[in-house]
Tab-separated table of C-alpha atoms in Angstrom:
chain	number	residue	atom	x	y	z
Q	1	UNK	CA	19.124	61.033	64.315
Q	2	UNK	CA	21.643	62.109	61.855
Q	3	UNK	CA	19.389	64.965	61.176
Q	4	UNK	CA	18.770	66.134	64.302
Q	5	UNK	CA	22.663	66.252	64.827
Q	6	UNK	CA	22.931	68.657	61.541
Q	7	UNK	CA	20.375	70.976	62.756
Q	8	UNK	CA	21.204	71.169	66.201
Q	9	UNK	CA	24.779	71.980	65.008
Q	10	UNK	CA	23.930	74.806	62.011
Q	11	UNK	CA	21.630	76.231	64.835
Q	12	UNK	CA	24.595	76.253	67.187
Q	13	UNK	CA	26.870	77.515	64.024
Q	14	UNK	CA	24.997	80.378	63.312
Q	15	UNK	CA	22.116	81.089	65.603
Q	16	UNK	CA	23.776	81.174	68.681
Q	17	UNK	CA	25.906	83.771	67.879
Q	18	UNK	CA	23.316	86.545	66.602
Q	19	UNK	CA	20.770	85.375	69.944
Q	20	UNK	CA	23.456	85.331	73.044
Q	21	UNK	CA	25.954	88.267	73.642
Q	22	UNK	CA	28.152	85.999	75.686
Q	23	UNK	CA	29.000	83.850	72.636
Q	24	UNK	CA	29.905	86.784	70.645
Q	25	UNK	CA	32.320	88.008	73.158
Q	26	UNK	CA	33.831	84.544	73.236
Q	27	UNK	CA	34.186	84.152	69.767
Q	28	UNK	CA	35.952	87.864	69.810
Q	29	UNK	CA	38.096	87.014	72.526
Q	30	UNK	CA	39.213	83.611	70.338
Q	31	UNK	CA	39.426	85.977	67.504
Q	32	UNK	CA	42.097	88.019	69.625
Q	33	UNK	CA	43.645	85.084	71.591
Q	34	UNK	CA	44.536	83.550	67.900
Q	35	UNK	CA	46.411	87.006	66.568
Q	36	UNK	CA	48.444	87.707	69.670
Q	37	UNK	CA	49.263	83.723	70.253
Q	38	UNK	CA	49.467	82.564	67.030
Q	39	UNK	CA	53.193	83.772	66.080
Q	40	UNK	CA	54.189	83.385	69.867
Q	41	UNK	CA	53.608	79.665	69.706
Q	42	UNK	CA	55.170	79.957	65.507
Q	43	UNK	CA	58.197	81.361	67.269
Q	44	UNK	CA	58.404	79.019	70.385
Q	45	UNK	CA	58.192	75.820	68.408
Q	46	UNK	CA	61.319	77.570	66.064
Q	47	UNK	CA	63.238	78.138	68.958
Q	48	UNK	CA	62.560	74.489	70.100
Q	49	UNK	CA	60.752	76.079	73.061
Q	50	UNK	CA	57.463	74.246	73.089
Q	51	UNK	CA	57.827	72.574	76.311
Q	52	UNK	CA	59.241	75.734	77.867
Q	53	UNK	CA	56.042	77.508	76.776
Q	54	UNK	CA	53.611	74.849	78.767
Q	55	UNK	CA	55.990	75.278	81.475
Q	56	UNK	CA	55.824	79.316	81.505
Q	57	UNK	CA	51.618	78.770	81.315
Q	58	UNK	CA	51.523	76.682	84.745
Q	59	UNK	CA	54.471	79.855	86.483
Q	60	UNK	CA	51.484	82.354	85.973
Q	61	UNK	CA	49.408	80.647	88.435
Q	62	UNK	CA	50.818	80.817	91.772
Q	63	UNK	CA	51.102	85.359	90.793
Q	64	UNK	CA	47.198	84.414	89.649
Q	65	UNK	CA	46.536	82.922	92.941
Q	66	UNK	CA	48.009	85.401	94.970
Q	67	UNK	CA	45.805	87.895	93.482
Q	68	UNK	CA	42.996	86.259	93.978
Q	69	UNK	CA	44.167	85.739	97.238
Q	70	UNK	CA	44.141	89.864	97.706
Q	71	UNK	CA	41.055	90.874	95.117
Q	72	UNK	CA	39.345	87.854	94.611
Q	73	UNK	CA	38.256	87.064	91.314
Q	74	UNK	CA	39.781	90.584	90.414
Q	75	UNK	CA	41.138	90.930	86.578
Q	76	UNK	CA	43.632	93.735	87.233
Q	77	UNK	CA	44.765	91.640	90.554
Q	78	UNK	CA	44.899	88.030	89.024
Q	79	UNK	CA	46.423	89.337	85.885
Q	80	UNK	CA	49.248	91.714	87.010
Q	81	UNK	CA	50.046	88.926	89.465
Q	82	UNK	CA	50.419	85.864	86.896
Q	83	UNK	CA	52.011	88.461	84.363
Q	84	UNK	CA	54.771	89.271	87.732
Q	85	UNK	CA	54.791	85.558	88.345
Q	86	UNK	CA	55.433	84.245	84.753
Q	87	UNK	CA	58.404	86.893	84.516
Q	88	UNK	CA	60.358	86.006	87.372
Q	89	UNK	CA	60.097	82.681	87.047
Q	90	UNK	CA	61.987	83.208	83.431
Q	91	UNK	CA	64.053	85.506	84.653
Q	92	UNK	CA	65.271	83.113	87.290
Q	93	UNK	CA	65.230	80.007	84.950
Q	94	UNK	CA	67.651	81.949	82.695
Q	95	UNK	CA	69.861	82.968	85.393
Q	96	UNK	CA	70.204	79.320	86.777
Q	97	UNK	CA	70.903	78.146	83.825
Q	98	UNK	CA	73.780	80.767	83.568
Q	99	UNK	CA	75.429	80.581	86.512
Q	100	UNK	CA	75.223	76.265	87.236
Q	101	UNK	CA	75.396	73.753	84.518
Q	102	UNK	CA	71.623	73.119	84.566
Q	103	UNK	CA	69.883	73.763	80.962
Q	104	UNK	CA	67.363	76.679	80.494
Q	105	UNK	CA	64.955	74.254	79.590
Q	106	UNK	CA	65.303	72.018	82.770
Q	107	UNK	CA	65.608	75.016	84.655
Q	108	UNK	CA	62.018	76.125	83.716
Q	109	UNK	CA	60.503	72.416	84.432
Q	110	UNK	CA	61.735	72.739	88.344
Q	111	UNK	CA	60.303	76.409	88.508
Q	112	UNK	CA	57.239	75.197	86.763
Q	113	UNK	CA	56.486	72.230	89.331
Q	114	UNK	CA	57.210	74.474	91.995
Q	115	UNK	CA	54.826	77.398	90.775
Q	116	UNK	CA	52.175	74.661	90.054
Q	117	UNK	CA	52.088	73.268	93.317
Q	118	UNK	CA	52.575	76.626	95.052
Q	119	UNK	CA	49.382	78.120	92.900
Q	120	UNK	CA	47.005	74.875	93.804
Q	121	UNK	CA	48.057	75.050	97.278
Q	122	UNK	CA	46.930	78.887	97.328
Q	123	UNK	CA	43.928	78.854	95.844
Q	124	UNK	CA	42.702	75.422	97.992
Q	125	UNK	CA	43.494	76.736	101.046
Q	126	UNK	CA	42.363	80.324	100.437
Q	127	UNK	CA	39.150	79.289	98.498
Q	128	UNK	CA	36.727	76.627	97.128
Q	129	UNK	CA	36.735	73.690	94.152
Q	130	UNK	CA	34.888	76.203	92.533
Q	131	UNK	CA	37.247	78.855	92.495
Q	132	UNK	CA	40.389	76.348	91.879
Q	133	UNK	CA	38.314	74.991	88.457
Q	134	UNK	CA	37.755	78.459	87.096
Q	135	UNK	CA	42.052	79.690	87.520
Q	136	UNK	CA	42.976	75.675	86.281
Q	137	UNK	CA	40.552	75.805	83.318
Q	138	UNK	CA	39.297	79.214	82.513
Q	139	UNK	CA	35.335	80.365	81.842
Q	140	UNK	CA	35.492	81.862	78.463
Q	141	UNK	CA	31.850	82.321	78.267
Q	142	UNK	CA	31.805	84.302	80.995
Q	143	UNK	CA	34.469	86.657	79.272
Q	144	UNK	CA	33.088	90.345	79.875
Q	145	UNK	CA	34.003	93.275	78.565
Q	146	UNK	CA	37.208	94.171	80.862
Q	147	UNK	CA	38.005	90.820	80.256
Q	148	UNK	CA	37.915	91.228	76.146
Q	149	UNK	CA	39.456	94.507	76.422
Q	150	UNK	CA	42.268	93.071	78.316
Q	151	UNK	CA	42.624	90.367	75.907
Q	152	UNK	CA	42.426	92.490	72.900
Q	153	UNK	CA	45.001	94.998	74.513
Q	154	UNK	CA	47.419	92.271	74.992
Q	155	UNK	CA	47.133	90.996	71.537
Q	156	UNK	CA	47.226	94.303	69.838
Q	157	UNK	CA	50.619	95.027	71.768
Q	158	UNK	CA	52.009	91.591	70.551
Q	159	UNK	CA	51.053	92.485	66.835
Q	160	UNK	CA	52.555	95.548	67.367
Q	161	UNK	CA	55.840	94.390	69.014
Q	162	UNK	CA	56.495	91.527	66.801
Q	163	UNK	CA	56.127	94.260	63.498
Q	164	UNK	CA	58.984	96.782	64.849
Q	165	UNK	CA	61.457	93.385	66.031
Q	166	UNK	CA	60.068	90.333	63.619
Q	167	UNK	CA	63.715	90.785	61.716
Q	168	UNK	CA	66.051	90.549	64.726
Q	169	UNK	CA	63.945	87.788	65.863
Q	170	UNK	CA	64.030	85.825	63.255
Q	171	UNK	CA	67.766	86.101	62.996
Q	172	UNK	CA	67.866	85.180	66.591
Q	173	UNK	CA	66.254	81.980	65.955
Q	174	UNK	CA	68.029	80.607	63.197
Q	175	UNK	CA	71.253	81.896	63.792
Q	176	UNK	CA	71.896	84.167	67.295
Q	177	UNK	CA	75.924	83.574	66.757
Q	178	UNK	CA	75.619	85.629	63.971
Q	179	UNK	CA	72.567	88.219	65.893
Q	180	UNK	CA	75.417	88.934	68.746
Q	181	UNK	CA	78.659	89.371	66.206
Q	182	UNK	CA	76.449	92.112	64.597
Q	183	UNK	CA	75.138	93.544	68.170
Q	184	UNK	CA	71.835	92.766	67.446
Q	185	UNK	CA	70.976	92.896	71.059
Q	186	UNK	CA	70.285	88.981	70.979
Q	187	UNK	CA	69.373	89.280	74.940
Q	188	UNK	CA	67.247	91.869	75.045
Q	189	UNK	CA	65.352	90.182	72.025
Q	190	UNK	CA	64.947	86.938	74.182
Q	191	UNK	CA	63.509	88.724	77.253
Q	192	UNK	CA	61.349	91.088	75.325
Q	193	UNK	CA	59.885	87.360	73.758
Q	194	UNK	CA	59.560	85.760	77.264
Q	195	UNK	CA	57.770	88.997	77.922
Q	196	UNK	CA	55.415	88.268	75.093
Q	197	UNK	CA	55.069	84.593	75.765
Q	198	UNK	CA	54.071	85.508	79.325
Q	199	UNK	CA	51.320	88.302	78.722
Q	200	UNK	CA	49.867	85.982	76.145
Q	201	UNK	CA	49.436	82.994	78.886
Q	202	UNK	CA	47.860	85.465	80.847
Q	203	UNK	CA	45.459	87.013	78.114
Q	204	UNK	CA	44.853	82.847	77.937
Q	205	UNK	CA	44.379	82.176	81.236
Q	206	UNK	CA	41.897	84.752	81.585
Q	207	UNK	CA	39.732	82.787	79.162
Q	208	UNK	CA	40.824	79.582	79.087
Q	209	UNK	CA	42.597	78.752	82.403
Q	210	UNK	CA	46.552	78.396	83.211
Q	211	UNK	CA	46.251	74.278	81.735
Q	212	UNK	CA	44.752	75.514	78.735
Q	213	UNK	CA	45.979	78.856	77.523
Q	214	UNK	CA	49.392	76.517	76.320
Q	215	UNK	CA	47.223	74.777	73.798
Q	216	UNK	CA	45.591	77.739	72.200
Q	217	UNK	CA	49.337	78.970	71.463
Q	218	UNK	CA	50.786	75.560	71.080
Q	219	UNK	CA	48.609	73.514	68.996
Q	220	UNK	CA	47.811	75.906	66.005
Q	221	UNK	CA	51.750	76.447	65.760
Q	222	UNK	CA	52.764	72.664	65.467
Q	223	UNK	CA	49.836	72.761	63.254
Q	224	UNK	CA	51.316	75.182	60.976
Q	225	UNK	CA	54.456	73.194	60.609
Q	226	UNK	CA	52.786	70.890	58.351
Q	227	UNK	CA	51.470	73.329	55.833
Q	228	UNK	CA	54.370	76.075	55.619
Q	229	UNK	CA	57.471	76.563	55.014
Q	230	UNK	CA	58.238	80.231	55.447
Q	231	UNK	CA	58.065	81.858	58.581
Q	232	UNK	CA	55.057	84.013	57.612
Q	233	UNK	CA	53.146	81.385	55.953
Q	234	UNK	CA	53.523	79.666	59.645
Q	235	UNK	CA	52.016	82.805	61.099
Q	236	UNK	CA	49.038	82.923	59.322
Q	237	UNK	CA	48.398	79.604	59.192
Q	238	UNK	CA	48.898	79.323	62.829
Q	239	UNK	CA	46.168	82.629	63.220
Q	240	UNK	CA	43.672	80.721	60.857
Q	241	UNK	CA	43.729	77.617	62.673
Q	242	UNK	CA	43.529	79.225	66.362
Q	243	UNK	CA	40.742	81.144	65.682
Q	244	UNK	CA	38.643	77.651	63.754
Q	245	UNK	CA	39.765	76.048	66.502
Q	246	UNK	CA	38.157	78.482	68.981
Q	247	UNK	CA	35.112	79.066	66.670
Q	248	UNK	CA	34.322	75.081	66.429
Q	249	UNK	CA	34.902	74.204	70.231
Q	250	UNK	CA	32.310	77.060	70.943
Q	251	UNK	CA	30.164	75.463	68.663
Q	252	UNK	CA	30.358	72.503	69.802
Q	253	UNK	CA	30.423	73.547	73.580
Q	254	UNK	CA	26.936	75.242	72.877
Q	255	UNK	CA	25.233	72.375	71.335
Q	256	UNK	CA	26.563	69.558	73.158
Q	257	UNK	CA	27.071	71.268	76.936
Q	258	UNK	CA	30.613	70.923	76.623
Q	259	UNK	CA	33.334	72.671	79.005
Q	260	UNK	CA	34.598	75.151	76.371
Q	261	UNK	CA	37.891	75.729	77.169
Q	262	UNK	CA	38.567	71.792	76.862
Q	263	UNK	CA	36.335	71.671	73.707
Q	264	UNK	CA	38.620	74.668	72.113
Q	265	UNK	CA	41.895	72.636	72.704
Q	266	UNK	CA	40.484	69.677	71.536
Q	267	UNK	CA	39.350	71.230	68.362
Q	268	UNK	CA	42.675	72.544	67.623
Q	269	UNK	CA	44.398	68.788	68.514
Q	270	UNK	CA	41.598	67.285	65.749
Q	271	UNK	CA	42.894	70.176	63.248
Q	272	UNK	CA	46.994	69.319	64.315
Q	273	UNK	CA	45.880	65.663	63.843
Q	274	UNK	CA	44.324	65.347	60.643
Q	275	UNK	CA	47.195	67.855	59.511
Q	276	UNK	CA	49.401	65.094	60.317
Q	277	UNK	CA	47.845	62.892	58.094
Q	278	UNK	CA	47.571	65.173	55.368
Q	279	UNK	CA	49.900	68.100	55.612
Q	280	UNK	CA	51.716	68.909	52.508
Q	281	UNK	CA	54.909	69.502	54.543
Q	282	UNK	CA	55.812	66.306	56.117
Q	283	UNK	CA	52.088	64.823	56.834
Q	284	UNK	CA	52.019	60.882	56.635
Q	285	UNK	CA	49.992	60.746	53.301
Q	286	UNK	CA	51.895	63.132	51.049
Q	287	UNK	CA	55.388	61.225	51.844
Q	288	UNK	CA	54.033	58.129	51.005
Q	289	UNK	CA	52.681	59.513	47.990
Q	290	UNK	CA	55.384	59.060	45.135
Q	291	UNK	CA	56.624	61.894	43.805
Q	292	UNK	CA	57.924	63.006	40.668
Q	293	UNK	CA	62.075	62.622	39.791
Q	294	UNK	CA	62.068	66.359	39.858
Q	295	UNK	CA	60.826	66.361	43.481
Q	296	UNK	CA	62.780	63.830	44.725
């Protein structure tokens, strides 16, 4: 039995790849998904935004709905409507939480419970179970080639974007006192990165749905926590791990039948839990390790 579990697997590994064009363009579009999310989520969970990230993935979805409302399962329509959605809702988190005494980050949870309910309510009235599956969780193996180039076009921005501001950025999150005393431009910074974090859920959503896109961008990032230290150690790590994490829950989708956009998640939460266990920085295991006087 054992056996036939290794086989069916290394056939799944390798095989189904070079025989089925649809996995290839999933496994490009993880490829992509893990450059452009991978230092949004690294930069989320170092501005202790992690929950405000989950929150901005469910705000796409009543902009998603609307378009499919108006195009049907249209790409241009679904996307340019989540990416308007996703926007305004930040824009009016922040501004509530400027002008009453309501935190951003509570602030985004009422937006994000009102754009959920507002986007499920759309899409059952409007349409079938059918439809309301494929905006909730995605169909990344039916990823075509708009879809990829959408996806890689998002990403590439992001890459691109993060290069010509990573400095100011980073400043911002350790220390934005010191960003605005300098006139750094510390708001401008934050909405051009709720930009970012907003046409990533959406290059998400278009492959793995508006409950799942979060985890491709979250997971990896609290991943990376565990094995670096420096901010562009976290960025690569967080890249590497996306990406396994997409290439293993296609895998495993293909052999097994599997729902891939769940199985991709759930491959990343196996990689952030075993990292717990054993993650040089801060896993279980190494602090209970003892350590030598010059360590401690």
């Amino acid at each position: 039995m054992s056996g036939e579990l290794w086989t069916t697997l290394q056939d799944a590994a390798v095989g189904s790849f070079g025989d089925y064009a649809f996995m290839r363009r999933a496994l490009v579009a993880c490829l992509a998904l893990a450059l452009g999310c991978g230092p949004v989520g690294v930069f989320l969970v170092l501005r202790r935004m992690s929950l405000v990230g989950d929150a901005m993935s469910h705000a796409i979805l009543p902009g998603a709905a609307i378009g499919f409302l108006l195009g049907g399962l249209s790409l241009p329509a679904m996307s340019l409507g989540g990416f308007v959605a996703g926007l305004l809702v930040a824009l009016l988190a922040g501004l509530v939480a400027r002008m009453t005494r309501l935190r951003e980050d509570a602030s985004f949870a009422a937006f994000y419970l009102i754009s959920l309910a507002l986007g499920v309510l759309i899409v059952t009235l409007h349409g079938s179970t059918v439809d309301l599956m494929h905006v909730l969780f995605g169909t990344i193996l039916a990823v075509d080639d708009t879809a990829l180039l959408l996806v890689a076009g998002i990403s590439s921005l992001t890459v691109c974007v993060f290069a010509l501001m990573y400095r100011p950025l980073v400043v911002e999150c350790f220390d934005p006192g010191f960003l605005r005393a300098q006139g750094g431009g510390g708001g401008v910074i934050h909405l051009l990165f709720l930009a970012l974090v907003v046409l990533n859920l959406v290059a998400g959503f278009q492959a793995l749905g508006t409950l799942m896109a979060v985890g491709m961008m979250m997971l990896p990032a609290a991943t990376a926590r565990l094995w670096a230290r420096q901010v562009p150690g976290l960025i690569a790590v967080a890249m590497v791990i996306a990406f396994l994490s997409g290439y293993g829950g296609l895998v495993l989708s293909f052999a097994w039948n599997l729902p891939s956009g769940p199985a991709i998640v759930l491959m990343a939460g196996v990689f952030y839990l075993i990292s717990l266990l054993v993650g040089p920085v801060g896993g279980v295991l190494p602090r209970l390790l003892p350590r030598s006087h010059l360590e401690a």
